[in-house]
Coordinates of C-alpha atoms in Angstrom, one line a residue:
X1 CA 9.1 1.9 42.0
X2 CA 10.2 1.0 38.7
X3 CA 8.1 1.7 35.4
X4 CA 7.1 -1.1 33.6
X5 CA 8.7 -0.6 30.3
X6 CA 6.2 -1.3 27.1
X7 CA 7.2 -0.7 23.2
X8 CA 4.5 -0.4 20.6
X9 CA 5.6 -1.5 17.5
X10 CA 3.5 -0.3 14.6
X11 CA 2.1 3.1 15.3
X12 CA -1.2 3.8 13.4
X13 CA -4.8 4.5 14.5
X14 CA -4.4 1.4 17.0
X15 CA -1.0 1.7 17.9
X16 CA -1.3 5.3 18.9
X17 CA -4.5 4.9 20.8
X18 CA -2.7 2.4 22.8
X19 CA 0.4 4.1 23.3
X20 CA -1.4 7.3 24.2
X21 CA -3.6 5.7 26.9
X22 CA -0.6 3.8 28.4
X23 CA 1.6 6.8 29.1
X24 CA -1.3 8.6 30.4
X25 CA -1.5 6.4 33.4
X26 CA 1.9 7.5 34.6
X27 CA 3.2 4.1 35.6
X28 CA 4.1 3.0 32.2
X29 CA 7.5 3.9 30.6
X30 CA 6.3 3.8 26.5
X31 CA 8.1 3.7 23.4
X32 CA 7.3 4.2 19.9
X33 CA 9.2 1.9 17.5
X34 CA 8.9 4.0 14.6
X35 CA 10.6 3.9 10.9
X36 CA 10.0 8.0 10.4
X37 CA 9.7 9.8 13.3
X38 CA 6.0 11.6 14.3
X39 CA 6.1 14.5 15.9
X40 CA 3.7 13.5 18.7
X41 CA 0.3 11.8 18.7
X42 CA -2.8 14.0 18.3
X43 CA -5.6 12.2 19.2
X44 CA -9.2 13.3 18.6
X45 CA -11.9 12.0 21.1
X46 CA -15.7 10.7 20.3
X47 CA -16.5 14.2 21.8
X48 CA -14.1 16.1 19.7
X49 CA -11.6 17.0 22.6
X50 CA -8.6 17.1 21.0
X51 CA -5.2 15.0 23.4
X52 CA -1.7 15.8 22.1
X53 CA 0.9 13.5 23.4
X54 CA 4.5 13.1 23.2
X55 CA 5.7 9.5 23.3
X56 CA 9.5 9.1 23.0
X57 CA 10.9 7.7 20.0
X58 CA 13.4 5.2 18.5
X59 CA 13.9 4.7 14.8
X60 CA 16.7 1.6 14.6
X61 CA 15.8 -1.7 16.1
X62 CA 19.3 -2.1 17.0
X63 CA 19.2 1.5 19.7
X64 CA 16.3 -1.1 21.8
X65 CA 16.4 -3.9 23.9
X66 CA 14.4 -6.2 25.7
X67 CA 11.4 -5.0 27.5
X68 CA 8.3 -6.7 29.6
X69 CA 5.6 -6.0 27.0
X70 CA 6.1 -5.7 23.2
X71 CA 2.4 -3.8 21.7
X72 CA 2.4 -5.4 18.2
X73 CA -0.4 -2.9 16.3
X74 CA 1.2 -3.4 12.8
X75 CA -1.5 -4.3 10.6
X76 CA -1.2 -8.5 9.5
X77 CA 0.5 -8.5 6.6
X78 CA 3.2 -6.1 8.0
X79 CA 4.0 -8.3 10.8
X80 CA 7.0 -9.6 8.8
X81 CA 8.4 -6.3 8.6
X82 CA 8.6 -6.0 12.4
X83 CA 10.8 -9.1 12.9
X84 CA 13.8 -6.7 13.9
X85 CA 12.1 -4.9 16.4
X86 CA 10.8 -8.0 17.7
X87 CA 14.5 -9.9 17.5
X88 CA 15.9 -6.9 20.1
X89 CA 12.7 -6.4 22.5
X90 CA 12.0 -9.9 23.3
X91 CA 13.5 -12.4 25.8
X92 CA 12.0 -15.0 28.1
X93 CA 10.3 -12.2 30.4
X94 CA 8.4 -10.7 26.9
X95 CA 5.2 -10.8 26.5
X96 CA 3.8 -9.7 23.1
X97 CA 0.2 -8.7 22.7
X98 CA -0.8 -8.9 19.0
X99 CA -3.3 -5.7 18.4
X100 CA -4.0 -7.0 14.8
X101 CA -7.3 -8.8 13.1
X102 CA -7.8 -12.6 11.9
X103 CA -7.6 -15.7 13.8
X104 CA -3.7 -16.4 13.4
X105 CA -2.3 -14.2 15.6
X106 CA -0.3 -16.8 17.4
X107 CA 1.0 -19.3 14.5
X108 CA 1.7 -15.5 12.9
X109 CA 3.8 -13.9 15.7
X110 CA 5.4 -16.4 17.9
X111 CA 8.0 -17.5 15.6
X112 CA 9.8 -14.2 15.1
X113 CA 9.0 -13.5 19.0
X114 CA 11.9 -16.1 20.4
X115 CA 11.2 -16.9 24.3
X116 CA 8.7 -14.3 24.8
X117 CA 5.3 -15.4 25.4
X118 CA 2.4 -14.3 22.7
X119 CA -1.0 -12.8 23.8
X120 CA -3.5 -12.5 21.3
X121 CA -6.5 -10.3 21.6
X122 CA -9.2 -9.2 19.9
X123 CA -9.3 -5.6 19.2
X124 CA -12.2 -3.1 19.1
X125 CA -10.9 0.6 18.3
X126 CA -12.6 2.2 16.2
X127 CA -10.2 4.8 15.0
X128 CA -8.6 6.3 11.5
X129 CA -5.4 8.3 10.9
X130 CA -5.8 10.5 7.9
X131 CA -2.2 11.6 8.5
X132 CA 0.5 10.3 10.1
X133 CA 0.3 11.2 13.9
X134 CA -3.1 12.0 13.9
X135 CA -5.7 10.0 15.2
X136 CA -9.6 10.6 15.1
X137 CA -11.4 8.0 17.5
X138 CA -15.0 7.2 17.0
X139 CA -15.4 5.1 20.3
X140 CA -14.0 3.8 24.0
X141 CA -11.3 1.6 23.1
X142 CA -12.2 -2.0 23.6
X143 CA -9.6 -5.0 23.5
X144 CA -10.7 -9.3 24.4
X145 CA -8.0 -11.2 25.7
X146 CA -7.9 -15.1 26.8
X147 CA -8.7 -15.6 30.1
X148 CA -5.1 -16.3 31.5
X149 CA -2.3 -15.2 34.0
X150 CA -1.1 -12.7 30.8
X151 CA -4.8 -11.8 30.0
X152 CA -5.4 -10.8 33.8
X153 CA -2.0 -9.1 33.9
X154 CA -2.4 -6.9 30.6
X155 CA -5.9 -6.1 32.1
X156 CA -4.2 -4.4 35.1
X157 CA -1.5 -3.0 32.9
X158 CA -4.4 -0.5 31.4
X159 CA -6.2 0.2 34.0
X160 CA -6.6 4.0 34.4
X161 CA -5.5 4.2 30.4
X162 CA -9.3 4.9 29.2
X163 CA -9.1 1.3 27.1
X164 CA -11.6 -1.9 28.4
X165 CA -10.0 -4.7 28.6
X166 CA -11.7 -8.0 29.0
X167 CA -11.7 -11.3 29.5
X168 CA -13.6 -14.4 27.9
X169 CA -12.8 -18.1 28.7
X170 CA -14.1 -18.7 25.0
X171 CA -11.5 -16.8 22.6
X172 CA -12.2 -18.9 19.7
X173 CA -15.7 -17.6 19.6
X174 CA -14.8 -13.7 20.4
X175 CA -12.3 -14.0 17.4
X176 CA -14.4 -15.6 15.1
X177 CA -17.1 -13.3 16.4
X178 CA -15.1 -10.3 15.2
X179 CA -13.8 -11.7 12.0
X180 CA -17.2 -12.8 10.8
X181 CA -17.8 -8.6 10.9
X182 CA -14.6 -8.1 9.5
X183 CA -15.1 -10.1 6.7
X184 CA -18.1 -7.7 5.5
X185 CA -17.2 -4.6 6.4
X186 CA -13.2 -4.1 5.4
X187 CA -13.8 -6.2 2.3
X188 CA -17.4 -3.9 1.1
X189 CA -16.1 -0.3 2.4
X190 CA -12.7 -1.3 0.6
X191 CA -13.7 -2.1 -2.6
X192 CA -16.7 0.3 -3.0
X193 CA -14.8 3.2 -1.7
X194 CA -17.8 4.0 0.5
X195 CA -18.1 4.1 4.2
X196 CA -20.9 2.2 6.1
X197 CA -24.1 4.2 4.8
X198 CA -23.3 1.9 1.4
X199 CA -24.7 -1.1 3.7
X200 CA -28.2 0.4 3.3
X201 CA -28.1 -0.7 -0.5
X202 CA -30.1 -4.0 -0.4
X203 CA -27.8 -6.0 -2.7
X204 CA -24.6 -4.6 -0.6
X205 CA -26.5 -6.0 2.3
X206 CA -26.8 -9.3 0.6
X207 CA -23.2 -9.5 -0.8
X208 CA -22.8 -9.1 3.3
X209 CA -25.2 -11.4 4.4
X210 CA -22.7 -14.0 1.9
X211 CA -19.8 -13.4 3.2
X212 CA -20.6 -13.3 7.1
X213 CA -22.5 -16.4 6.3
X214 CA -19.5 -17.9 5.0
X215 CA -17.2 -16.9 8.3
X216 CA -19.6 -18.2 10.5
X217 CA -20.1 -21.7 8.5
X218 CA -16.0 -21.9 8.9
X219 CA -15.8 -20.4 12.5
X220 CA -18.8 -23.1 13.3
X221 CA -16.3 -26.0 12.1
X222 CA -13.6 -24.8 13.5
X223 CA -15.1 -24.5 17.4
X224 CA -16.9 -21.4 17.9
X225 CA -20.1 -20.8 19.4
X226 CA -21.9 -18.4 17.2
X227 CA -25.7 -17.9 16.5
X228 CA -27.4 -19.2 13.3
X229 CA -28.6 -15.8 12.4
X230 CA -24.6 -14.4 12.9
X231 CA -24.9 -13.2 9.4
X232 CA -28.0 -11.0 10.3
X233 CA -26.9 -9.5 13.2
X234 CA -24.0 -8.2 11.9
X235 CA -25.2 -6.9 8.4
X236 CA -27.9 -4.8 11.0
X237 CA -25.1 -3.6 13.1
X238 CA -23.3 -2.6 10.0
X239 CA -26.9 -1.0 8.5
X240 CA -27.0 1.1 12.0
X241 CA -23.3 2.3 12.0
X242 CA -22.8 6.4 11.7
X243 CA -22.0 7.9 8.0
X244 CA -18.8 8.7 9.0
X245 CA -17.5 4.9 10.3
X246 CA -15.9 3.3 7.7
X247 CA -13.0 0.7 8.5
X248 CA -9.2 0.3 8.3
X249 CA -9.2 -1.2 5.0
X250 CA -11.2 1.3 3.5
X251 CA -8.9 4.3 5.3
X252 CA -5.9 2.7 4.0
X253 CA -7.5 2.2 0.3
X254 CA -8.1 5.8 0.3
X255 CA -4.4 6.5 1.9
X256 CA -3.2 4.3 -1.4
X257 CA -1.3 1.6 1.5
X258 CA -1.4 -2.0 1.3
X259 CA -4.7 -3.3 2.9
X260 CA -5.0 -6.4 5.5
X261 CA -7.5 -8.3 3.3
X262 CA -5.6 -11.9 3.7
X263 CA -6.1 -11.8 7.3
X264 CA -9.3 -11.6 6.9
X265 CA -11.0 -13.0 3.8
X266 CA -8.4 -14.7 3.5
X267 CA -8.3 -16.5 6.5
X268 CA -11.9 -17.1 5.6
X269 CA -10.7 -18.8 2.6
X270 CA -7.6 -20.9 3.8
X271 CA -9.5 -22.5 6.9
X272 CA -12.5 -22.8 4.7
X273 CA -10.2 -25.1 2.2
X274 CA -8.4 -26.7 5.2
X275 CA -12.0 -27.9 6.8
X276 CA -14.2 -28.7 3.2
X277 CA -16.1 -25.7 3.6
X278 CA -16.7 -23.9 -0.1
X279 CA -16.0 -19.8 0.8
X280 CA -16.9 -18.5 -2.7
X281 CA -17.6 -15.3 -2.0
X282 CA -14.8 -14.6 0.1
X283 CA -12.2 -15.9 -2.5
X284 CA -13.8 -13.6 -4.7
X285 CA -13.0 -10.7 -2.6
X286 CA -10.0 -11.5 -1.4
X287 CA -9.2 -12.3 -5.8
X288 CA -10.4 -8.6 -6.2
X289 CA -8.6 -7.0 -3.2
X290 CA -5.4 -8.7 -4.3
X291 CA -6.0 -7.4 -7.4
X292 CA -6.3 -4.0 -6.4
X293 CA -3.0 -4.2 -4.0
X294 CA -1.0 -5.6 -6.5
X295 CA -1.6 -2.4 -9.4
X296 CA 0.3 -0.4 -7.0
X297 CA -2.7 1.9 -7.2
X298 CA -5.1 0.9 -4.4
X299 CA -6.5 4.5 -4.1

């Protein structure tokens, strides 16, 4: 029987985790679409067993061609970037799942995907790469997908690969859901330099409080389903998260790489504006984090 034939384009924490998981099931025929290569994928479990793996390797767009599934884990703002990879690997029989954060993952992708049909999901992997190749994961891989004959068929595509995948009939929600915690914990951990412990000041957990408030006032206009007390829930989750979690923003501060703060405050801000909703506190951290980006210096 033929391997199904999958290329992960973008190849940090996420990417990795993925790619690892999928060529340990033996059915899947991965490849890395890298720009330098990585010498294999050392992955560090919640329990501290340590997984090295060896994922073959391709470093010009123009050496690849079209495959069934395209694993886009560049972060947002890179996605741009991977419009030559995505040119080559994508035809009418593509589908592309979009590992990456926000709300936008379709009007984002499917213009540089041709034919190919776009899967968005919602990702939970808590994971950080403190050098290239190396992976630390603080969890069981989770990824949300729309409830759909490409939802159902990526489900089976990963069984066996040590990630849950599920299913919800209400996406809007599970990716507002997520961004309303992204819009906390990138923005706060980013620009304090601090991982989650720094929730436990009480004005942190107010500047929170705003900014999750904020989401969910957008997220509510815009069709989700999420509790009045959303901005609560997640500024406790984020007050009962280990020392060591921190999130990708703040791992790629510290790395001195670009950060994904317009897919998430900003996205915040540019619905907010679409809709009449005032997002005040997220346009002034997505104002700062710009800031910060554009010195050149972001660590």
């Amino acid at each position: 029987m033929a391997m199904t034939r999958v290329a992960v384009v973008g190849m940090g924490a996420v990417g990795a985790v993925v790619a690892a998981g999928l060529a340990s099931t033996g059915r899947v025929e991965v490849t890395a679409c890298v720009r330098s290569p990585l010498g294999g994928l050392r992955i560090t479990q919640p329990g501290g067993a340590v997984e090295s793996t060896v994922i073959p390797e391709i470093l010009d767009p123009a050496q690849v061609s079209a495959v069934e599934w395209v694993v886009l884990a560049t972060k947002a703002h890179q996605t741009a970037g991977a419009a030559p990879w995505l040119e080559r690997l994508c035809d009418t029989g593509t589908r592309v799942v979009v590992l990456q954060n926000g709300v936008e993952h379709v009007e984002r992708v499917a213009p540089l995907a041709g034919a190919a049909r776009v899967l968005p999901t919602v990702v939970e992997i808590s994971a950080e790469s403190p050098e290239r190749g190396r992976i630390r994961l603080f969890d069981r891989p989770r990824i949300v997908v729309p409830e759909s004959d490409d939802g159902a068929k990526f489900a089976a595509l990963c069984e066996d690969s040590g990630i849950s995948v599920t299913s919800t009939e209400d996406f809007v929600t599970a990716t507002w859901a997520k961004l309303c915690l992204n819009a906390a914990n990138g923005a706060v951990t980013a620009l304090t330099m601090r991982r989650m412990p720094v929730f436990a000041n009480p004005r942190i957990a107010r500047l929170g409080h705003a900014l999750v408030e904020e989401a969910r006032q957008v997220a509510a206009a815009s069709g989700a389903n999420l509790p009045e007390d959303m901005a609560d829930r997640v500024v406790a989750r984020l007050r009962t998260m280990s020392a060591e979690s921190g999130s990708s923003m703040l791992w790629d501060r510290l790395a001195g790489r670009p950060m994904e703060y317009d897919a998430r405050n900003g996205a915040v801000v540019r619905v907010g504006a679409r809709l009449g909703i005032p997002t005040p506190y997220n346009e002034t951290a997505t104002a700062l984090l710009e800031a910060i980006s554009e010195s050149g210096d972001a660590a």
